[in-house]
Amino acid sequence: MTSGMRITIGAVAYDPKVVTIWEGIRDHFAGAGLLTEFALYSSYERQVEALLAGHVDIAWNTPLAHVRVRRRTDGTSRSLGMRDTDRDVRSKIIVRRDAGITSLGELAGRRLAVGSRDSTQARILPLYFLGQAGIEVGRIQLVPFDTDVGKHGDTGTSELDVVQAVHEGRAEAGAIGDVVWASLQAAGRVQSELVEVIWTSPPFDHCMFDALGWLPRATAEAFERALFSMSWDDPRHRKLLELEGLKEWVAPRESGYESLRAALDEQGAW
Amino acid sequence: MGTPVAAAAAVAVDGGDLALGGGLLALLRPALDRLEPGGVLAVLSSTRSVLDDLASWCRVERHEYLGTEEIAAGRQRHLIRRGSLGVPRGERERGGTLVAHDGRITASDLIASVPFPATADPATGFAPRGARVEPGGPAYPFTLDRADRVAPPEVAALYDQAIGAQWDASRDIPWQDVKPLPPGLDAAVGQIMTFLAENELSALYVPSRFIARIHPAYVETAMFLATQLNDEARHIDVFLKRARLGGEQSGPGVSSAVTAHSLHSLLVLEDFTEVAFLLSVLGEGTFLDLLRFIERHAPDAATAEIARRARIDETRHVHFGIDHVKHALATHPTLYARLEDAVRRRAATLSGAGSVPAPVIDALTVLAAGGLEPSKISAGHEAVQELMAEMHASRLKRLTHAGFTAAQAEMISSLHTPNFM
């Protein structure tokens, strides 16, 4: 604990709404008897260092930040919870219908738009999974959109860039995460006569609340109780849950990060 | 994905060759919405990308994608289990569809189809009665949320009447008939119109404070009050126009302190039933006699028509007030004491306010006299005395009709404000 009974939660300010979210969660936690402060960082790299240095007690981490914390602590860190939407995320390969690409094998020599170099769903894992599927990634002409580096793809900006590039023909294909893709489709912002999906990746997991192993068990449990008591049917909670992109907080699991670890090994991107 | 599934689908939609983001959702979402949580929907599709898109969409929307099987070359049958989120099905409302009778559909027909609830749920907010309400909305602060205090039985019929009875303040009065009047009479008309206008201003403002407190489940009451506000606006309009028409002595008269105190004591009321009682039953009720008096003694056809039309509108407001109070008293017998108390409190506030404002009583006397000649004034004076007696007698009738005993009615009427309203 950094200051008596008050714990500090770190989050990355990838959008102005982050303040609204954490003010709301802080109020909710206070109502549940857990006093918190939040500290906002502008990059996940800095947030990971802050967690390891004990400046914050708990960090709301991307998958990339999470696996780095696990590795830096030799697996002694404590995972506390994740969003329902963080489980079984998939990446998509989308193509222009006029590009004549119907399978991954046909990507060789073509332009593939990819998201930021630290985006798990739009860059790191799609390229890893392509390799796993037997595709020689080196033969694909990558069109990278390295926007908001440090935010690990949270802003979604690079994924929107990918979709736009494919729509406009600046790339024949693109890699994006399924949440952005499904949301764009539901909002009617995909021209399906121009662009379609040809491939969906295996599932992987996304964000996680991380703490170091020395966080007292009682504190960890109080945090989890307060977190899991947020309900979609409660209007006070619902607004926060909508902003944070979930309907329910769920228990942590580690099994969904194996592919990311392997990808970072392979890409030398730890 | 790709595993044939044994689950039986209750409903199927044929998506043809629509892509998920190319229109398929417009078929898919309503079909899922019609299922109970846990219900299974089959989606037939001949578009290959649906295979990729449907499972992801289900994950994001918290439905369960059960799998797919090929039912013909290039044609897939996908199965989805509806998730538990979304808008609950609820019970189908009673009444069913509306039918026009003689080409008309009335507000009463609508209420018969979707009745008022006894109490209203703060979470349904502005959702129309009978709509399915998605959980998670805010709780609205509507405080008038009980049918017995806000939605009297005749409100729909009164609303229909009001809509049919609207008139045009610029065209429906024979303004061309107004001619310069004998000295003094012009000033008397201006004074009376000033008095009517300020009282109607209060009748515009006072109910408007309560519309935003009415739970929208009882929207017909808010709609009726909206017609009442429109009536008052029109009355203010014609009274002020009439005040400024005529000879040299025309124009607005005095706004007296007695009137100001009386109307202020209405504006500060915080209870809807007290307002219905004090403003509509007692105040507007008393005005019916006043308007009839003005119509009878009007110096020209325009003034008579103004008073006649205003009286017809006011009769509706009084009717609503009596209906409201009667309905509330029937379900809450303790209200008698509270309303009596409201009258006493108001009388105490106004004690020392004196009698009917002098400029008003003088103007009514001159109006009834038809001029300033002493011989006529005597008749005018007598007519005003009769008006006061009529007002008291009518109040007694209305109070008894609303459910008060003769003794209660006598006490309440005698404590009523000297300002009439």
XYZ file of C-alpha atoms in Angstrom:
691
model
C 0.000 0.000 0.000
C 1.293 3.406 -0.890
C -0.695 5.484 1.596
C -2.470 3.890 4.500
C -5.748 2.315 3.509
C -6.000 4.216 0.247
C -4.794 2.352 -2.831
C -3.651 3.925 -6.071
C -4.778 2.570 -9.413
C -2.851 3.369 -12.545
C -4.530 3.822 -15.913
C -3.428 5.177 -19.260
C -5.180 8.304 -20.509
C -5.875 7.148 -24.041
C -9.000 9.329 -24.248
C -10.591 12.177 -22.217
C -13.337 9.751 -21.168
C -10.752 7.939 -19.028
C -11.164 10.654 -16.381
C -14.939 10.148 -16.323
C -14.481 6.396 -16.054
C -12.037 6.531 -13.163
C -13.834 9.267 -11.269
C -16.923 7.055 -11.482
C -15.114 3.885 -10.468
C -13.430 5.743 -7.598
C -16.866 6.832 -6.321
C -18.222 3.326 -6.703
C -15.243 1.831 -4.846
C -15.623 4.410 -2.054
C -19.268 3.350 -1.730
C -18.046 -0.228 -1.384
C -15.657 0.827 1.409
C -12.458 0.895 -0.653
C -10.712 4.262 -0.877
C -8.769 4.722 -4.087
C -6.826 7.320 -6.000
C -6.105 7.017 -9.666
C -2.962 8.073 -11.463
C -3.025 8.599 -15.205
C -0.049 7.855 -17.458
C 0.440 8.712 -21.067
C 2.054 5.403 -21.979
C 1.795 1.805 -20.822
C 5.593 1.563 -20.672
C 5.685 4.242 -17.991
C 2.725 2.695 -16.164
C 4.440 -0.696 -16.005
C 7.525 0.961 -14.500
C 5.308 2.767 -11.974
C 3.690 -0.500 -10.915
C 7.038 -2.245 -10.567
C 8.414 0.696 -8.566
C 5.426 0.657 -6.219
C 4.120 4.082 -7.266
C 0.757 2.524 -8.020
C -0.762 -0.534 -6.354
C -2.827 -1.771 -9.259
C -2.489 -1.068 -12.980
C -5.155 -1.437 -15.652
C -3.008 -2.976 -18.351
C -3.191 -3.920 -22.006
C -2.245 -7.501 -22.882
C 1.211 -6.315 -23.893
C 1.701 -4.508 -20.577
C 0.255 -7.495 -18.725
C 2.637 -10.072 -20.177
C 5.537 -7.695 -19.577
C 4.544 -7.387 -15.894
C 4.267 -11.174 -15.628
C 7.722 -11.556 -17.158
C 9.383 -8.788 -15.134
C 8.021 -10.264 -11.888
C 8.862 -13.857 -12.812
C 5.180 -14.681 -12.692
C 4.687 -13.469 -9.112
C 2.374 -10.597 -10.053
C -1.260 -10.919 -9.099
C -3.934 -10.705 -11.794
C -7.210 -9.319 -10.418
C -9.821 -9.145 -13.121
C -10.712 -8.385 -16.700
C -13.656 -7.303 -18.835
C -15.957 -9.884 -20.365
C -14.871 -8.426 -23.701
C -11.223 -9.178 -22.911
C -11.778 -12.897 -23.339
C -11.509 -14.642 -26.695
C -10.687 -11.589 -28.742
C -9.787 -12.323 -32.359
C -8.057 -10.486 -35.130
C -9.429 -10.237 -38.648
C -7.859 -9.999 -42.048
C -10.042 -7.844 -44.250
C -9.547 -7.435 -48.005
C -10.835 -5.341 -50.838
C -13.226 -7.453 -52.849
C -11.624 -6.206 -56.071
C -8.154 -7.340 -54.969
C -8.872 -10.967 -55.766
C -7.499 -12.195 -52.442
C -9.507 -15.150 -51.147
C -6.961 -16.840 -48.888
C -4.013 -15.879 -46.707
C -1.595 -17.408 -49.216
C -2.524 -14.718 -51.700
C -1.282 -11.915 -49.458
C 2.291 -12.384 -50.659
C 3.444 -9.324 -52.582
C 0.279 -7.402 -51.667
C -0.118 -4.381 -49.417
C -1.400 -5.308 -45.932
C -2.344 -2.347 -43.700
C -1.480 -2.989 -40.058
C -2.007 -1.008 -36.851
C 0.512 0.456 -34.414
C 3.595 -1.603 -33.646
C 2.393 -2.000 -30.050
C -1.189 -2.997 -30.980
C -1.788 -6.597 -29.981
C -4.881 -7.074 -32.102
C -3.948 -5.079 -35.201
C -0.235 -5.830 -35.572
C 1.597 -8.164 -33.186
C -0.784 -11.116 -33.144
C -2.127 -10.968 -36.706
C 1.428 -11.156 -38.042
C 2.284 -13.943 -35.592
C -0.802 -15.949 -36.519
C -0.096 -15.478 -40.232
C 3.313 -17.036 -39.621
C 1.702 -19.845 -37.671
C -0.588 -20.438 -40.632
C 2.465 -20.977 -42.803
C 2.533 -17.585 -44.460
C 5.883 -15.957 -45.081
C 5.235 -12.549 -43.552
C 8.432 -11.103 -45.021
C 6.899 -11.395 -48.487
C 3.910 -9.232 -47.567
C 4.243 -5.514 -48.185
C 3.238 -3.992 -44.822
C 1.546 -0.591 -44.707
C 1.942 0.350 -41.043
C -0.047 2.981 -39.162
C 2.085 3.741 -36.133
C -0.328 6.151 -34.482
C -0.596 6.637 -30.723
C 2.440 4.499 -29.969
C 2.611 3.881 -26.237
C -1.160 3.413 -25.989
C -0.907 -0.204 -27.228
C -3.754 0.216 -29.698
C -6.239 1.412 -27.058
C -7.300 4.466 -28.998
C -8.351 2.328 -31.960
C -7.007 5.072 -34.212
C -4.623 2.817 -36.065
C -7.388 0.267 -36.668
C -9.618 2.955 -38.131
C -6.652 3.964 -40.322
C -6.356 0.361 -41.488
C -10.043 0.129 -42.401
C -9.923 3.472 -44.189
C -6.786 2.534 -46.127
C -8.444 -0.655 -47.365
C -11.648 1.187 -48.299
C -9.639 3.785 -50.223
C -7.413 1.263 -51.954
C -4.164 2.379 -50.303
C -3.886 -1.226 -49.192
C -5.440 -4.405 -50.589
C -5.805 -5.969 -47.166
C -5.732 -5.004 -43.506
C -5.393 -6.455 -40.012
C -7.732 -5.293 -37.223
C -9.331 -6.518 -34.006
C -12.833 -7.942 -33.931
C -14.256 -5.356 -31.498
C -13.509 -2.433 -33.791
C -14.645 -4.428 -36.822
C -17.975 -5.538 -35.287
C -18.625 -2.016 -33.982
C -17.962 -0.452 -37.382
C -20.279 -2.971 -39.029
C -23.014 -2.412 -36.459
C -22.688 1.344 -36.981
C -23.017 0.931 -40.737
C -19.513 2.254 -41.368
C -18.237 -0.653 -43.435
C -18.948 -0.646 -47.168
C -19.505 -4.355 -47.471
C -19.665 -4.201 -51.252
C -16.014 -3.025 -51.158
C -14.508 -4.773 -48.152
C -14.942 -8.178 -46.533
C -13.275 -10.458 -44.016
C -11.398 -13.470 -45.315
C -9.854 -14.762 -42.121
C -10.382 -14.793 -38.380
C -7.529 -15.559 -35.971
C -7.545 -17.967 -33.038
C -8.783 -16.392 -29.793
C -6.584 -14.511 -27.325
C -7.213 -12.415 -24.206
C -6.901 -8.682 -23.784
C -6.675 -6.277 -20.798
C -6.024 -7.143 -17.140
C -5.809 -5.486 -13.723
C -2.291 -6.247 -12.471
C -0.832 -5.910 -8.973
C 2.455 -6.989 -7.517
C 2.621 -10.077 -5.347
C 2.935 -8.054 -2.165
C -0.501 -6.454 -2.470
C -2.224 -7.669 0.733
C -4.732 -10.412 0.080
C -7.456 -8.472 1.902
C -6.895 -5.459 -0.336
C -6.917 -7.578 -3.473
C -10.124 -9.240 -2.370
C -11.759 -5.934 -1.466
C -10.814 -4.619 -4.916
C -12.267 -7.674 -6.654
C -15.463 -7.577 -4.598
C -16.026 -3.935 -5.454
C -15.141 -4.481 -9.103
C -17.358 -7.511 -9.620
C -20.294 -5.848 -7.883
C -20.684 -3.383 -10.749
C -23.878 -4.243 -12.597
C -25.031 -3.491 -16.125
C -28.571 -3.068 -14.813
C -27.535 -0.329 -12.392
C -27.708 3.012 -14.242
C -24.844 4.470 -12.165
C -22.573 1.596 -13.184
C -23.880 1.146 -16.669
C -22.564 4.455 -17.917
C -19.051 3.564 -16.724
C -19.239 0.047 -18.122
C -20.388 1.368 -21.487
C -17.536 3.873 -21.567
C -15.005 1.190 -20.672
C -16.493 -1.224 -23.224
C -17.794 -4.085 -21.128
C -20.977 -5.464 -19.701
C -19.465 -7.444 -16.846
C -16.135 -7.693 -15.028
C -14.900 -11.293 -14.885
C -12.235 -13.302 -13.061
C -8.687 -13.253 -14.439
C -7.189 -16.077 -16.458
C -3.692 -16.520 -17.831
C -4.383 -19.036 -20.562
C -5.282 -16.382 -23.121
C -1.810 -14.791 -23.319
C 0.327 -17.703 -24.603
C 0.125 -16.632 -28.230
C 1.184 -13.082 -27.330
C 4.247 -14.329 -25.426
C 5.212 -16.511 -28.362
C 4.690 -13.591 -30.759
C 6.919 -11.301 -28.684
C 9.604 -13.994 -28.572
C 9.427 -14.439 -32.309
C 9.311 -10.733 -33.120
C 11.933 -9.825 -30.498
C 9.469 -7.256 -29.205
C 9.639 -7.726 -25.459
C -16.965 -22.532 -35.420
C -17.989 -24.881 -38.167
C -19.359 -27.532 -35.837
C -22.807 -28.735 -36.829
C -25.112 -28.200 -33.891
C -28.096 -30.066 -32.698
C -29.908 -27.124 -31.069
C -33.347 -26.568 -32.495
C -33.998 -23.074 -33.802
C -37.372 -21.604 -32.997
C -37.040 -18.931 -35.658
C -35.071 -18.585 -38.864
C -34.130 -15.560 -40.912
C -32.981 -15.832 -44.498
C -30.136 -13.385 -44.992
C -29.684 -14.227 -48.676
C -26.358 -12.815 -49.817
C -26.347 -9.881 -47.383
C -23.069 -9.175 -45.601
C -23.282 -8.593 -41.846
C -22.388 -4.932 -42.252
C -24.401 -4.684 -45.473
C -27.911 -5.034 -44.092
C -28.017 -8.487 -42.494
C -28.087 -6.918 -39.018
C -31.405 -5.226 -39.850
C -32.943 -8.702 -40.188
C -30.911 -10.344 -37.465
C -31.337 -7.899 -34.569
C -35.158 -7.660 -34.680
C -35.416 -11.463 -34.985
C -33.207 -11.931 -31.909
C -35.155 -9.239 -30.107
C -38.356 -11.224 -30.559
C -36.797 -14.260 -28.826
C -36.611 -14.859 -25.099
C -33.045 -15.018 -23.675
C -31.736 -18.502 -24.437
C -33.864 -18.818 -27.563
C -32.117 -20.009 -30.695
C -32.184 -18.235 -34.046
C -31.140 -19.789 -37.325
C -29.539 -17.490 -39.875
C -29.429 -18.727 -43.445
C -26.746 -17.099 -45.554
C -24.995 -17.566 -48.835
C -22.278 -15.029 -48.003
C -19.000 -16.522 -46.956
C -17.828 -13.540 -44.859
C -20.845 -13.983 -42.564
C -19.041 -17.038 -41.246
C -16.249 -14.759 -39.939
C -18.378 -11.821 -38.937
C -21.254 -13.450 -37.102
C -19.237 -15.072 -34.317
C -17.386 -11.821 -33.545
C -20.578 -9.813 -33.581
C -22.164 -12.339 -31.185
C -19.205 -12.056 -28.827
C -19.369 -8.275 -28.754
C -23.183 -8.284 -28.302
C -23.156 -11.108 -25.713
C -25.087 -13.613 -27.792
C -23.744 -17.137 -28.106
C -22.649 -18.271 -31.543
C -23.450 -21.989 -31.606
C -21.923 -22.907 -34.956
C -22.772 -23.438 -38.572
C -23.464 -26.149 -41.089
C -23.604 -26.194 -44.845
C -27.156 -26.857 -45.971
C -26.500 -26.564 -49.702
C -23.542 -25.657 -51.853
C -22.392 -22.198 -50.716
C -25.286 -21.847 -48.287
C -24.774 -21.893 -44.521
C -27.114 -22.246 -41.602
C -25.735 -20.439 -38.548
C -27.234 -20.820 -35.090
C -27.243 -18.097 -32.430
C -28.470 -18.328 -28.856
C -29.912 -15.024 -27.657
C -28.021 -13.511 -24.701
C -29.672 -12.240 -21.539
C -28.934 -8.556 -22.105
C -31.120 -6.247 -24.109
C -34.689 -5.157 -23.686
C -36.841 -7.592 -21.673
C -39.839 -8.960 -23.512
C -42.387 -8.087 -20.838
C -46.076 -8.796 -21.188
C -47.944 -7.684 -24.235
C -50.030 -4.689 -23.357
C -53.770 -5.031 -23.027
C -56.205 -3.585 -25.496
C -54.305 -4.336 -28.642
C -54.776 -2.222 -31.721
C -56.764 0.982 -32.009
C -59.805 1.197 -34.253
C -61.317 4.421 -35.572
C -65.031 4.996 -34.869
C -66.791 7.246 -37.374
C -63.365 8.212 -38.638
C -62.195 9.397 -35.217
C -59.728 8.109 -32.660
C -60.023 9.830 -29.302
C -57.644 10.083 -26.379
C -60.134 7.960 -24.430
C -59.772 5.216 -27.070
C -56.022 5.307 -26.570
C -56.323 5.081 -22.780
C -58.711 2.139 -23.132
C -56.016 0.482 -25.223
C -53.104 1.350 -22.895
C -54.561 2.140 -19.433
C -52.963 4.364 -16.799
C -50.881 2.426 -14.261
C -51.921 2.925 -10.600
C -48.371 4.085 -9.877
C -45.626 4.951 -12.342
C -42.065 3.633 -12.404
C -39.399 6.394 -12.205
C -37.177 4.332 -14.506
C -39.588 4.457 -17.439
C -38.988 8.191 -17.809
C -40.195 9.561 -21.131
C -40.928 6.106 -22.555
C -44.492 6.111 -23.901
C -46.973 3.945 -22.007
C -46.793 0.402 -23.387
C -43.231 0.722 -24.763
C -40.648 -1.872 -23.759
C -38.092 -0.097 -21.616
C -34.454 -1.077 -21.793
C -32.988 -1.391 -18.278
C -30.174 0.881 -17.227
C -31.734 4.262 -17.914
C -31.704 6.952 -15.236
C -34.417 7.334 -12.592
C -36.496 10.406 -13.440
C -37.552 12.802 -10.670
C -41.262 12.956 -11.565
C -43.106 13.450 -8.302
C -46.687 13.260 -9.613
C -46.575 9.527 -10.119
C -49.878 8.169 -8.815
C -52.980 7.860 -10.978
C -55.289 8.848 -8.114
C -53.478 12.185 -7.694
C -52.798 13.125 -11.284
C -55.006 11.289 -13.750
C -58.723 11.817 -13.061
C -61.088 9.657 -15.132
C -62.392 12.410 -17.403
C -59.039 13.851 -18.436
C -59.005 12.204 -21.862
C -62.529 13.336 -22.711
C -61.666 16.875 -21.568
C -58.514 16.821 -23.692
C -60.518 15.796 -26.771
C -63.045 18.548 -26.067
C -60.288 21.117 -25.626
C -58.605 20.229 -28.918
C -61.920 20.552 -30.756
C -62.694 23.889 -29.091
C -59.586 25.909 -29.917
C -60.245 29.287 -31.527
C -58.285 32.085 -33.109
C -57.766 35.262 -31.105
C -57.142 37.413 -34.156
C -60.009 36.231 -36.388
C -62.798 34.807 -34.205
C -63.660 38.035 -32.336
C -65.691 40.715 -34.221
C -63.017 43.347 -33.526
C -64.511 45.714 -36.124
C -67.558 46.180 -33.835
C -65.552 47.990 -31.172
C -66.436 51.712 -31.283
C -65.454 54.569 -28.947
C -67.637 54.358 -25.838
C -69.163 57.064 -23.646
C -66.650 58.706 -21.284
C -65.773 56.453 -18.370
C -67.007 53.265 -19.992
C -63.855 52.933 -22.102
C -61.738 53.240 -18.971
C -63.946 50.705 -17.164
C -63.499 48.161 -19.984
C -59.717 48.770 -19.966
C -59.649 48.201 -16.184
C -61.683 44.989 -16.381
C -59.535 43.645 -19.228
C -56.392 44.447 -17.214
C -57.779 42.537 -14.248
C -58.795 39.566 -16.413
C -55.393 39.491 -18.118
C -53.379 39.470 -14.892
C -55.514 36.715 -13.424
C -55.171 34.677 -16.606
C -51.406 35.230 -16.498
C -51.385 33.485 -13.150
C -53.569 30.725 -14.614
C -50.923 30.339 -17.331
C -47.967 30.246 -14.959
C -49.297 28.270 -11.997
C -50.230 24.984 -13.762
C -47.121 25.192 -15.936
C -45.035 24.627 -12.803
C -46.594 21.184 -12.456
C -46.422 19.816 -16.000
C -42.756 18.862 -15.626
C -43.578 17.015 -12.394
C -46.173 14.761 -14.033
C -44.909 11.296 -14.798
C -45.229 10.729 -18.561
C -47.270 7.592 -17.859
C -50.053 10.153 -17.291
C -49.202 12.200 -20.350
C -52.883 12.872 -21.122
C -53.013 15.077 -18.021
C -49.937 16.979 -19.206
C -51.547 17.240 -22.648
C -54.780 18.557 -21.148
C -52.829 21.138 -19.128
C -51.025 22.125 -22.329
C -54.422 22.954 -23.881
C -55.282 24.873 -20.719
C -52.078 26.909 -21.037
C -52.886 27.564 -24.669
C -56.376 28.723 -23.639
C -54.925 31.099 -21.062
C -52.415 32.456 -23.574
C -55.272 33.182 -25.991
C -57.336 34.819 -23.261
C -54.442 37.076 -22.272
C -54.066 37.949 -25.937
C -57.730 38.970 -26.450
C -58.033 40.770 -23.103
C -54.985 42.924 -23.807
C -56.142 43.656 -27.360
C -59.567 44.704 -26.073
C -57.996 46.886 -23.369
C -56.220 48.958 -26.016
C -59.118 49.300 -28.440
C -61.547 52.207 -28.193
C -61.438 55.901 -27.421
C -59.021 58.184 -25.634
C -59.605 56.656 -22.212
C -58.945 53.078 -23.308
C -55.773 51.229 -22.314
C -54.670 49.143 -19.346
C -55.887 50.197 -15.915
C -54.542 49.563 -12.418
C -52.990 46.327 -11.189
C -53.894 46.343 -7.506
C -51.931 45.017 -4.552
C -54.874 42.819 -3.455
C -54.729 41.020 -6.800
C -50.956 40.771 -6.631
C -51.030 39.195 -3.148
C -53.780 36.812 -4.135
C -52.040 35.615 -7.311
C -48.679 35.390 -5.570
C -50.235 33.049 -2.998
C -51.228 30.736 -5.878
C -47.842 30.839 -7.535
C -46.018 29.593 -4.438
C -48.189 26.476 -4.004
C -46.261 23.219 -4.223
C -49.101 20.689 -4.231
C -50.860 19.830 -7.477
C -54.187 18.955 -5.846
C -54.164 22.186 -3.817
C -53.571 24.069 -7.082
C -56.421 22.239 -8.813
C -58.641 23.154 -5.882
C -57.660 26.778 -5.254
C -56.982 27.840 -8.842
C -59.465 25.791 -10.871
C -62.383 24.872 -8.596
C -62.505 28.091 -6.556
C -60.698 30.707 -8.682
C -61.630 29.822 -12.245
C -65.011 28.681 -10.949
C -65.670 32.172 -9.581
C -64.457 33.636 -12.864
C -67.244 31.794 -14.724
C -69.771 34.045 -12.970
C -67.595 37.100 -13.589
C -67.289 36.341 -17.321
C -71.022 35.720 -17.605
C -71.593 39.118 -15.934
C -69.216 40.844 -18.390
C -70.876 39.130 -21.347
C -74.327 40.223 -20.128
C -73.281 43.864 -19.675
C -70.780 44.103 -22.526
C -70.961 47.434 -24.387
C -70.244 45.782 -27.769
C -70.377 42.430 -29.537
C -66.603 41.976 -29.444
C -66.419 42.294 -25.656
C -69.382 39.935 -25.270
C -67.769 37.390 -27.593
C -64.463 37.599 -25.726
C -66.208 36.908 -22.408
C -68.349 34.126 -23.895
C -65.453 32.279 -25.505
C -63.229 32.650 -22.453
C -66.040 31.343 -20.236
C -66.501 28.220 -22.375
C -62.754 27.472 -22.091
C -62.738 28.190 -18.364
C -65.671 25.838 -17.852
C -63.429 23.041 -19.096
C -60.665 24.017 -16.658
C -63.155 24.077 -13.779
C -64.484 20.693 -14.871
C -60.957 19.254 -14.812
C -60.329 20.797 -11.368
C -63.511 19.328 -9.908
C -62.831 15.937 -11.509
C -59.284 15.978 -10.140
C -60.308 16.951 -6.604
C -63.276 14.571 -6.532
C -61.108 11.675 -7.714
C -58.362 12.473 -5.194
C -60.861 12.922 -2.336
C -62.525 9.597 -3.137
C -59.244 7.740 -2.652
C -57.746 9.940 0.079
C -60.430 11.051 2.540
C -57.832 12.913 4.643
C -57.469 15.346 1.766
C -60.640 17.169 2.906
C -58.820 18.458 5.934
C -55.739 19.360 3.891
C -57.680 21.335 1.309
C -59.651 23.113 4.007
C -56.359 23.912 5.643
C -54.951 25.237 2.361
C -57.915 27.617 2.085
C -57.403 28.800 5.693
C -53.672 29.305 5.195
C -54.281 31.307 2.045
C -56.954 33.386 3.788
C -54.517 34.059 6.633
C -51.851 35.183 4.141
C -54.373 37.490 2.508
C -55.904 38.805 5.750
C -55.789 42.564 5.646
C -55.853 42.489 1.860
C -59.295 44.002 2.151
C -62.183 43.553 -0.235
C -62.481 43.265 -3.993
C -59.930 45.719 -5.469
C -61.594 49.129 -5.689
C -60.676 49.823 -9.339
C -62.249 46.482 -10.292
C -65.442 46.891 -8.311
C -65.853 50.439 -9.699
C -65.240 49.346 -13.266
C -67.742 46.476 -12.941
C -70.294 48.909 -11.561
C -69.785 51.359 -14.455
C -69.879 48.492 -16.980
C -73.177 47.171 -15.603
C -74.508 50.758 -15.489
C -73.527 51.373 -19.103
C -72.384 54.918 -18.293
C -71.655 57.410 -15.530
C -75.130 58.844 -14.991
C -76.081 58.458 -11.298
C -79.439 56.914 -12.169
C -77.714 54.129 -14.109
C -74.923 53.708 -11.564
C -77.442 52.691 -8.951
C -78.540 49.746 -11.139
C -74.909 48.903 -11.792
C -74.187 48.846 -8.079
C -77.085 46.494 -7.509
C -75.935 44.197 -10.338
C -72.479 43.888 -8.769
C -74.014 43.007 -5.390
C -76.024 40.282 -7.137
C -72.839 39.049 -8.842
C -71.145 38.568 -5.462
C -74.108 36.576 -4.187
C -74.131 34.482 -7.379
C -70.411 33.776 -7.053
C -70.885 32.537 -3.482
C -73.873 30.355 -4.451
C -72.014 28.830 -7.409
C -68.990 28.064 -5.255
C -71.221 26.231 -2.793
C -72.652 24.157 -5.647
C -69.224 23.268 -7.017
C -67.844 22.404 -3.578
C -70.773 20.123 -2.811
C -70.331 18.546 -6.236
C -66.662 17.916 -5.459
C -67.697 16.063 -2.300
C -67.643 18.631 0.533
C -70.462 18.870 3.090
C -72.696 21.954 3.104
C -70.986 23.269 6.248
C -67.495 22.735 4.803
C -68.585 24.380 1.553
C -69.990 27.406 3.392
C -66.801 27.881 5.376
C -64.504 27.426 2.332
C -66.516 29.752 0.097
C -66.644 32.526 2.674
C -62.862 32.340 3.139
C -62.262 32.572 -0.609
C -60.064 35.441 -1.780
C -61.712 38.825 -2.407
C -59.768 38.830 -5.666
C -62.117 36.135 -7.118
C -59.059 34.149 -8.415
